[in-house]
Short mmCIF file of C-alpha atoms and ligand atoms in Angstrom, two decimals:
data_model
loop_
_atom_site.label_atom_id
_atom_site.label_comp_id
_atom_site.label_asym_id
_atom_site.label_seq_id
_atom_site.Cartn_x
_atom_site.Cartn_y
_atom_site.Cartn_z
CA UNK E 1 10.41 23.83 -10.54
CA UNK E 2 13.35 23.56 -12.29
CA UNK E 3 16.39 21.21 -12.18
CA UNK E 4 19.39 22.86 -10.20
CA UNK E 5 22.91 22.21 -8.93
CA UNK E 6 20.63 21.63 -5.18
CA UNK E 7 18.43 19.35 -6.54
CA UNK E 8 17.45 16.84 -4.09
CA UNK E 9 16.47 13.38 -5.94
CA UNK E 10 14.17 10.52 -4.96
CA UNK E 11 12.95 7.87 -6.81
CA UNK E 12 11.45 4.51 -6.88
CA UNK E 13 13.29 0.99 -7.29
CA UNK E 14 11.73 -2.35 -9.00
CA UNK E 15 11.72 -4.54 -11.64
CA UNK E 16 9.33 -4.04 -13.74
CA UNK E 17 8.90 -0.36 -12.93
CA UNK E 18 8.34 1.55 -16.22
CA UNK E 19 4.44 1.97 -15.14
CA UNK E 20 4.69 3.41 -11.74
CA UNK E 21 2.60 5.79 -10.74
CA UNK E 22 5.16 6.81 -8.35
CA UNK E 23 6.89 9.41 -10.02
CA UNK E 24 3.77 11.03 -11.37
CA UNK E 25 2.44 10.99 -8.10
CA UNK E 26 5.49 12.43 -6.53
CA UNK E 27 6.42 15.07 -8.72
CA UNK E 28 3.43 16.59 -8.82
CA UNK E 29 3.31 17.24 -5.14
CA UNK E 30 6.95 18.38 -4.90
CA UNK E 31 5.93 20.69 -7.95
CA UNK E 32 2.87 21.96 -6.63
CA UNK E 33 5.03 23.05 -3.27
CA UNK E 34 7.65 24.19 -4.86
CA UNK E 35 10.59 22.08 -3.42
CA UNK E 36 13.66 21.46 -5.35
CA UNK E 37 13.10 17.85 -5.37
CA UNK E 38 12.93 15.31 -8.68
CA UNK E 39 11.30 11.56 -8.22
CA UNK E 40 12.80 9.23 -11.13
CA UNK E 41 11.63 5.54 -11.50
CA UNK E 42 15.58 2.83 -11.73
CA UNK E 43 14.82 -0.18 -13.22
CA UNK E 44 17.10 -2.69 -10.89
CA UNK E 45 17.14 -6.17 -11.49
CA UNK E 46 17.64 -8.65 -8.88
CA UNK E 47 21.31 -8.63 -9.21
CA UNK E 48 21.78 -5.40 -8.94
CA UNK E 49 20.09 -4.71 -5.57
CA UNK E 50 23.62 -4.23 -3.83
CA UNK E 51 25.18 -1.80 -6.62
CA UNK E 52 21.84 0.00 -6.26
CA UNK E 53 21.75 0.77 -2.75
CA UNK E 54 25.97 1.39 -3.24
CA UNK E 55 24.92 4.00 -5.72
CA UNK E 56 22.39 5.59 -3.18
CA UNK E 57 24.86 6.28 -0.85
CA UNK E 58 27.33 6.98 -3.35
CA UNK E 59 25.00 9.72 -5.24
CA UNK E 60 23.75 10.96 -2.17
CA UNK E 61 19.68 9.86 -3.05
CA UNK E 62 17.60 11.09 -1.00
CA UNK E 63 14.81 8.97 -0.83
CA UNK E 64 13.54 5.58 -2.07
CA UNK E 65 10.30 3.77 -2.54
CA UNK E 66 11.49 -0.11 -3.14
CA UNK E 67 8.67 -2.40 -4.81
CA UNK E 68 9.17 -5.82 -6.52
CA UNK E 69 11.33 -7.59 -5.88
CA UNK E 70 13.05 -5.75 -3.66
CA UNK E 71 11.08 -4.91 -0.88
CA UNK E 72 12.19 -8.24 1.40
CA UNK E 73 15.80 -8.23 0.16
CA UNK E 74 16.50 -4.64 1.04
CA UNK E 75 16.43 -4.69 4.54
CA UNK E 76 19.83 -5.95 5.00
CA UNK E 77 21.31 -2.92 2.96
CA UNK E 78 19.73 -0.29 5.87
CA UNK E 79 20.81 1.08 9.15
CA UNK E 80 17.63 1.06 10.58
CA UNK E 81 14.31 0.02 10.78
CA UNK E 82 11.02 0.66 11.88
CA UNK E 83 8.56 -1.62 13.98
CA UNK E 84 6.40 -2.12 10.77
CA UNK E 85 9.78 -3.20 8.71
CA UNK E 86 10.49 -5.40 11.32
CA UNK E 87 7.03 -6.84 11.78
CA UNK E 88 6.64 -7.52 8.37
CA UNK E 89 10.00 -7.89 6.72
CA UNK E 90 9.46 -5.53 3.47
CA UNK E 91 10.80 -2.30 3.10
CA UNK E 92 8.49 0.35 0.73
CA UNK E 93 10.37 3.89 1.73
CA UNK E 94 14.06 4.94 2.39
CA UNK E 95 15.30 7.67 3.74
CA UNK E 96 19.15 8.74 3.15
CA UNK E 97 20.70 11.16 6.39
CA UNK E 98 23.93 11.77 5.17
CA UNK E 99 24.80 8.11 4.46
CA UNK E 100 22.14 6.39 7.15
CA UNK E 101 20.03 4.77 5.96
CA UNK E 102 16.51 4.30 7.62
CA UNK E 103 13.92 1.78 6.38
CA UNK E 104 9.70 2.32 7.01
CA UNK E 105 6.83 0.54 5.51
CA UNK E 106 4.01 2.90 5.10
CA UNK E 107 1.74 0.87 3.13
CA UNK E 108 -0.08 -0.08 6.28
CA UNK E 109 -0.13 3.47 7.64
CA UNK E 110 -1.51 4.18 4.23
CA UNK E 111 -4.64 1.84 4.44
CA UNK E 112 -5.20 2.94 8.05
CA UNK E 113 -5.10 6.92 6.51
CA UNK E 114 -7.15 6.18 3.39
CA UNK E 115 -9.76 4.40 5.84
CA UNK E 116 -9.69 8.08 8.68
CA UNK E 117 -9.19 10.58 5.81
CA UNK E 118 -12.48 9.32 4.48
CA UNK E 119 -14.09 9.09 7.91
CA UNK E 120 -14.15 5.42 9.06
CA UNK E 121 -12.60 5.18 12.59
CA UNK E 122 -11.50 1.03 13.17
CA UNK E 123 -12.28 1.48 16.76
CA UNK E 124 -14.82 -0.96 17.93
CA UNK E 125 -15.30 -2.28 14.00
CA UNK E 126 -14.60 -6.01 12.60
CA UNK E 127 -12.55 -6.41 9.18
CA UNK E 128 -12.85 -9.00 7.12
CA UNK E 129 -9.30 -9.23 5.15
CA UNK E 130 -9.20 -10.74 2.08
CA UNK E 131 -5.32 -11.83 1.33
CA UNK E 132 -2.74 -12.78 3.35
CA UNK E 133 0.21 -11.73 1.07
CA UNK E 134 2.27 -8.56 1.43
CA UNK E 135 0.11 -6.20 1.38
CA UNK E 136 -2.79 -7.77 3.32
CA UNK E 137 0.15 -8.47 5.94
CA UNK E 138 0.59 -4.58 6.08
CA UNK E 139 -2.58 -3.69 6.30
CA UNK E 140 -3.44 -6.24 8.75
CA UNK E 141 -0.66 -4.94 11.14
CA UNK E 142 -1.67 -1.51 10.64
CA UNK E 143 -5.36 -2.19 11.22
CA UNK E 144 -4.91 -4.24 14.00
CA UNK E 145 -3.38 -1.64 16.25
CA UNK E 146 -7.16 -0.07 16.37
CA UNK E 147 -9.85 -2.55 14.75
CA UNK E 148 -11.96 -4.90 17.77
CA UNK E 149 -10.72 -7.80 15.80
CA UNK E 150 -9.89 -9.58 11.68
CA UNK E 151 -10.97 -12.20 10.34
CA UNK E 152 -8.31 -12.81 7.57
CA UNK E 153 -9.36 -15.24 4.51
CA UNK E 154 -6.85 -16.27 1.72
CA UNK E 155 -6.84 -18.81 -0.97
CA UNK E 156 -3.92 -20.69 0.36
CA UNK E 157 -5.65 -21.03 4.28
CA UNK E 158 -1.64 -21.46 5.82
CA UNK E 159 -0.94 -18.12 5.40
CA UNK E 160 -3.75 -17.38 6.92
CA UNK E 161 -3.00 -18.95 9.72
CA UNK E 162 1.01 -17.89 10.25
CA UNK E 163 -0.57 -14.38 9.44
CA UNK E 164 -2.80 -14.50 11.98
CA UNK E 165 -0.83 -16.66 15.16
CA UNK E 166 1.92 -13.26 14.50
CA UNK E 167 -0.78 -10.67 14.97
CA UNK E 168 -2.43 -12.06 17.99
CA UNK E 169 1.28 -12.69 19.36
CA UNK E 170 1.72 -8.96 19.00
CA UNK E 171 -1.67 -7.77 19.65
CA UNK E 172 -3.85 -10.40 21.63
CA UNK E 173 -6.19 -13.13 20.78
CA UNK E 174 -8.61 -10.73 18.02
CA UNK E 175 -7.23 -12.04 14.48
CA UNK E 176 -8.51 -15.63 12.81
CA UNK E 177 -7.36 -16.50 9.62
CA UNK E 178 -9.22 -18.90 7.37
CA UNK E 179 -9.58 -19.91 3.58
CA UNK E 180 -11.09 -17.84 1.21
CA UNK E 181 -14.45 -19.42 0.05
CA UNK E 182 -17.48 -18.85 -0.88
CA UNK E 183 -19.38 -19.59 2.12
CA UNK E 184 -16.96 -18.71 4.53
CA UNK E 185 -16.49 -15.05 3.37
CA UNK E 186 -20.44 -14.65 3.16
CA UNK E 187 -20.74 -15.68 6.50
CA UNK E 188 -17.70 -13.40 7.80
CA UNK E 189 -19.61 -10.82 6.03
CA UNK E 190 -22.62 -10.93 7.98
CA UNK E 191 -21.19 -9.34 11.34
CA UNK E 192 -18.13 -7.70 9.57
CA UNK E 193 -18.05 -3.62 9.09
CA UNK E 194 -15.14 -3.29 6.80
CA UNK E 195 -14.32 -5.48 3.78
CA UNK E 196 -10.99 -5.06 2.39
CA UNK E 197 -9.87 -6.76 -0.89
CA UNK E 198 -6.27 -7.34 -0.37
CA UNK E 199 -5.67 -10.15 -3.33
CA UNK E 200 -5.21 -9.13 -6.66
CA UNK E 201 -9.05 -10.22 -8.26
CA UNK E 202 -10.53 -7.89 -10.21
CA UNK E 203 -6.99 -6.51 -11.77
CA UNK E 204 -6.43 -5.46 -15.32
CA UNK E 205 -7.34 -7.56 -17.16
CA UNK E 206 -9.81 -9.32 -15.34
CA UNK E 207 -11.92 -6.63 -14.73
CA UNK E 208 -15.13 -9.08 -14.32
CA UNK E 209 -13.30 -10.68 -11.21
CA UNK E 210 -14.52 -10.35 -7.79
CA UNK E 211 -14.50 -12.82 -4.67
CA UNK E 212 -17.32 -11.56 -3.10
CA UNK E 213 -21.05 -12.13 -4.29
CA UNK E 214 -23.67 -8.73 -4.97
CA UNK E 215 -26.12 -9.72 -2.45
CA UNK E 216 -23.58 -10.94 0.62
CA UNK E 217 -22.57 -6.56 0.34
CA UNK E 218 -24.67 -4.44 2.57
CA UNK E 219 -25.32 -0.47 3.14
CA UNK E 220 -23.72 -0.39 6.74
CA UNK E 221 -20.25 -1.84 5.50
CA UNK E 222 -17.14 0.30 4.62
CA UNK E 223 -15.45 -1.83 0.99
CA UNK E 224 -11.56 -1.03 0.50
CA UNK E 225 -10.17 -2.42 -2.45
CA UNK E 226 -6.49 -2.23 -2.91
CA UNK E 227 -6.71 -3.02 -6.82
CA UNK E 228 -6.36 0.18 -8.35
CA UNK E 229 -6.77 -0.14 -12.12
CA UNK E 230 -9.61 0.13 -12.74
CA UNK E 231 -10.25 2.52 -10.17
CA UNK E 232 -13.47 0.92 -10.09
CA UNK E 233 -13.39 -2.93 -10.00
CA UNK E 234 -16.39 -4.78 -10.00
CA UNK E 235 -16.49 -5.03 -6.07
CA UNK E 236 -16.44 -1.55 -5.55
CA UNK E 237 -19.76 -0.68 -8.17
CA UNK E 238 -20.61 -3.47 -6.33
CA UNK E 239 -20.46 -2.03 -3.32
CA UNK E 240 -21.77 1.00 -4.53
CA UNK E 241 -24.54 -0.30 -5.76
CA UNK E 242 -25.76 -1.85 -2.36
CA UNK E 243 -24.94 1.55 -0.80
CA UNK E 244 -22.04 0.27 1.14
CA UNK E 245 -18.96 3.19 1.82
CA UNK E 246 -16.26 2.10 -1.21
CA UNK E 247 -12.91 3.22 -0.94
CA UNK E 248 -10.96 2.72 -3.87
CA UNK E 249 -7.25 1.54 -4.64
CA UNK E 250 -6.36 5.14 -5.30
CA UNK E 251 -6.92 6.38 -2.13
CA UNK E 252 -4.45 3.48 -0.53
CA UNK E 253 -2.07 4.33 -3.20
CA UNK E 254 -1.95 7.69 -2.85
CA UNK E 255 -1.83 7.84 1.23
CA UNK E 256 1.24 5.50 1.42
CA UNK E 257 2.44 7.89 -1.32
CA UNK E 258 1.83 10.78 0.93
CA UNK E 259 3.53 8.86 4.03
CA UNK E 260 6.43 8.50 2.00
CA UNK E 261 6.43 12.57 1.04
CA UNK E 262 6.24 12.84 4.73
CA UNK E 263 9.62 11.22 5.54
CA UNK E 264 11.72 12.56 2.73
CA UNK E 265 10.15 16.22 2.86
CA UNK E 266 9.40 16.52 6.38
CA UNK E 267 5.96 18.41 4.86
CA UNK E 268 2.40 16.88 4.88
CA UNK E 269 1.86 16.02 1.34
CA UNK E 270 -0.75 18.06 -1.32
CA UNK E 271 -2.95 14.77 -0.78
CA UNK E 272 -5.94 16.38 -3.65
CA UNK E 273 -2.90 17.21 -6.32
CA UNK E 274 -1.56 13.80 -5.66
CA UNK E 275 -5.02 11.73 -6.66
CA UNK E 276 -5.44 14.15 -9.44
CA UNK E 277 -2.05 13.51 -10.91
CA UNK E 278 -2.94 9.61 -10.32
CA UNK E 279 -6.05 9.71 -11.82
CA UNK E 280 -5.49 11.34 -14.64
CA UNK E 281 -2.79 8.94 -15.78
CA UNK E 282 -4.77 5.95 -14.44
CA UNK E 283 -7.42 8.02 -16.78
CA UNK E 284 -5.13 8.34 -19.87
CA UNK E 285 -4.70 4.61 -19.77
CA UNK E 286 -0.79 4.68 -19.43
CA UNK E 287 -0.20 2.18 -16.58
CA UNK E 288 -1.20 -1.46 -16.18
P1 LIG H 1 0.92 -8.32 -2.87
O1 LIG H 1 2.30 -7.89 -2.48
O2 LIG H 1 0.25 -7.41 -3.85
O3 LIG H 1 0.06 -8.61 -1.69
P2 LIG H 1 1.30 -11.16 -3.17
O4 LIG H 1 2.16 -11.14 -1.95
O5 LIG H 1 1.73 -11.95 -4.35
O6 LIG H 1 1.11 -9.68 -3.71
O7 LIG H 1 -0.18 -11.59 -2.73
C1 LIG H 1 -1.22 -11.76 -3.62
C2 LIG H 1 -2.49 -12.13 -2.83
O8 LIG H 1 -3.59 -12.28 -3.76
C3 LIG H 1 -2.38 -13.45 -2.10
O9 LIG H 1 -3.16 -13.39 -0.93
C4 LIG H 1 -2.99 -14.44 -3.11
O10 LIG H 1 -3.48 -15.63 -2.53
P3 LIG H 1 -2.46 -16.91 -2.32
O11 LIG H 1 -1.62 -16.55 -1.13
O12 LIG H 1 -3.38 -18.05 -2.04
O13 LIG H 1 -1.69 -17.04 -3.59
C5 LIG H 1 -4.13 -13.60 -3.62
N1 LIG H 1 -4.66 -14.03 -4.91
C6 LIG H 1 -4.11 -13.88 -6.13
N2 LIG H 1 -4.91 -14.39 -7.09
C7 LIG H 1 -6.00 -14.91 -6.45
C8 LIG H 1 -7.19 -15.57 -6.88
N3 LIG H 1 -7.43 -15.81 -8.18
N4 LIG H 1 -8.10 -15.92 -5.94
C9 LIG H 1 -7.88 -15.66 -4.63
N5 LIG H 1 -6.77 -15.03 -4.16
C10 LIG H 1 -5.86 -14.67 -5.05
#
């Protein structure tokens, strides 16, 4: 599709930013149906939240997707917000109605879709969480709307805890929080059906990295990793290799990707162009 006069423009805000997937992702979906629509990647510095958000309304953007370190501070800038914005304070998608601006978070909604779209229903399951920082919050809010309960472990055990006392607050007494070690995630793994990796072990560079030992990983349990480079960290061949269900950082990715598509487009999102545009640059070795 070409650039026109009509050209609707999204785009993604952070600092760094120059290795998003984002626009990859994004393009190639508003390519492959054909909308007049362009996704750029603005480097904005801390300083420059304010002018940014000026020059959103002032350019008439149409969407954003905000990611570090943005996603708290850019809350005050919007209109509106939605329960998971409020819940968790971070902003990942806005949406620009002639001058309103309307804030969502669908990096929860993302984890909860990458989970259905690959057949795992939460009802009735335990989740052991691993993480307790912005995106373990999300997914923990998301997931607790339809798991039977969490049991969320993290190396600094207070926020943990605050994560969990706010969940049950909102959702009843099913969340615990905990630290993260050794023994207590084996022995959360013993009754748990879904594992999710929500810390950043096992990341480029330290691809060796994972929290959870071989033999604690089962066939009957559903691995989610949100690491996504490599696409296959070393708990997810893992958990391959003891037969478990792995879900990889891709699919997360690309289904908060699609939730964003969603609001801007008002369209469900190409979701098999989308991982093939991400995985062939995660592929090509182009972003860290
Ligand atoms: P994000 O927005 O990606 O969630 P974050 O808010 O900085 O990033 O959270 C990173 C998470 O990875 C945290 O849960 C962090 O644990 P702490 O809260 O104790 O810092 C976790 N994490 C990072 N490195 C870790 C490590 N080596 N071992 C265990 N947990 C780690």
């Amino acid at each position: 599709m070409g650039i026109s006069g009509k050209t609707r423009v999204c785009g993604v805000i952070g600092d760094p930013i120059a290795h998003s997937l984002s626009p990859t992702i994004q393009n190639a979906a508003f390519n492959h149906m054909k909308l007049d629509f362009v996704f750029l990647a603005f480097n904005v510095k801390t300083g420059e939240l304010e002018n940014a958000m000026r020059g959103m309304r002032g350019l008439e953007i149409h969407g954003l997707n905000v990611t570090m370190p943005h996603k708290n501070a850019v809350i005050r800038h919007l209109d509106e917000v939605d329960s998971a914005v409020k819940f968790l304070g971070s902003a990942n998608t806005i949406l620009n109605e002639d001058g309103r601006l309307s804030g969502f978070n669908t990096d929860g909604v993302g984890a909860l879709n990458a989970l259905k779209k690959n057949d795992v229903d939460l009802a009735e399951k335990k989740v052991l969480l691993l993480g307790a920082g912005g995106a373990a919050k999300a997914i923990a809010f998301s997931f607790a709307q339809e798991a039977e309960s969490i049991c969320i472990l993290n190396r600094a055990p207070e926020k943990a805890a605050v994560l969990a006392d706010a969940l049950n607050r909102v959702f009843g007494m099913k969340v615990v929080g905990g630290a993260l070690s050794p023994n207590a995630v084996q022995k959360s793994l013993q009754d748990a059906d879904v594992l999710v990796n929500a810390t950043s072990v096992g990341m480029h560079p330290h691809v060796d990295q994972s929290l959870v030992v071989p033999q604690w990983l089962k066939p009957d349990l559903t691995v989610m990793d949100i690491v996504y480079n490599p696409v296959a960290t070393k708990l997810a061949k893992d958990a391959k290799a003891a037969g478990a269900k792995v879900i990889s950082g891709v699919e997360m990715l690309i289904y908060q990707g699609a939730a964003s598509f969603k609001i801007w487009t008002g369209k469900s999102a190409p979701i098999e162009v989308m991982r093939k545009a991400a995985l062939t640059k995660l592929g090509a070795g182009e972003h860290r």
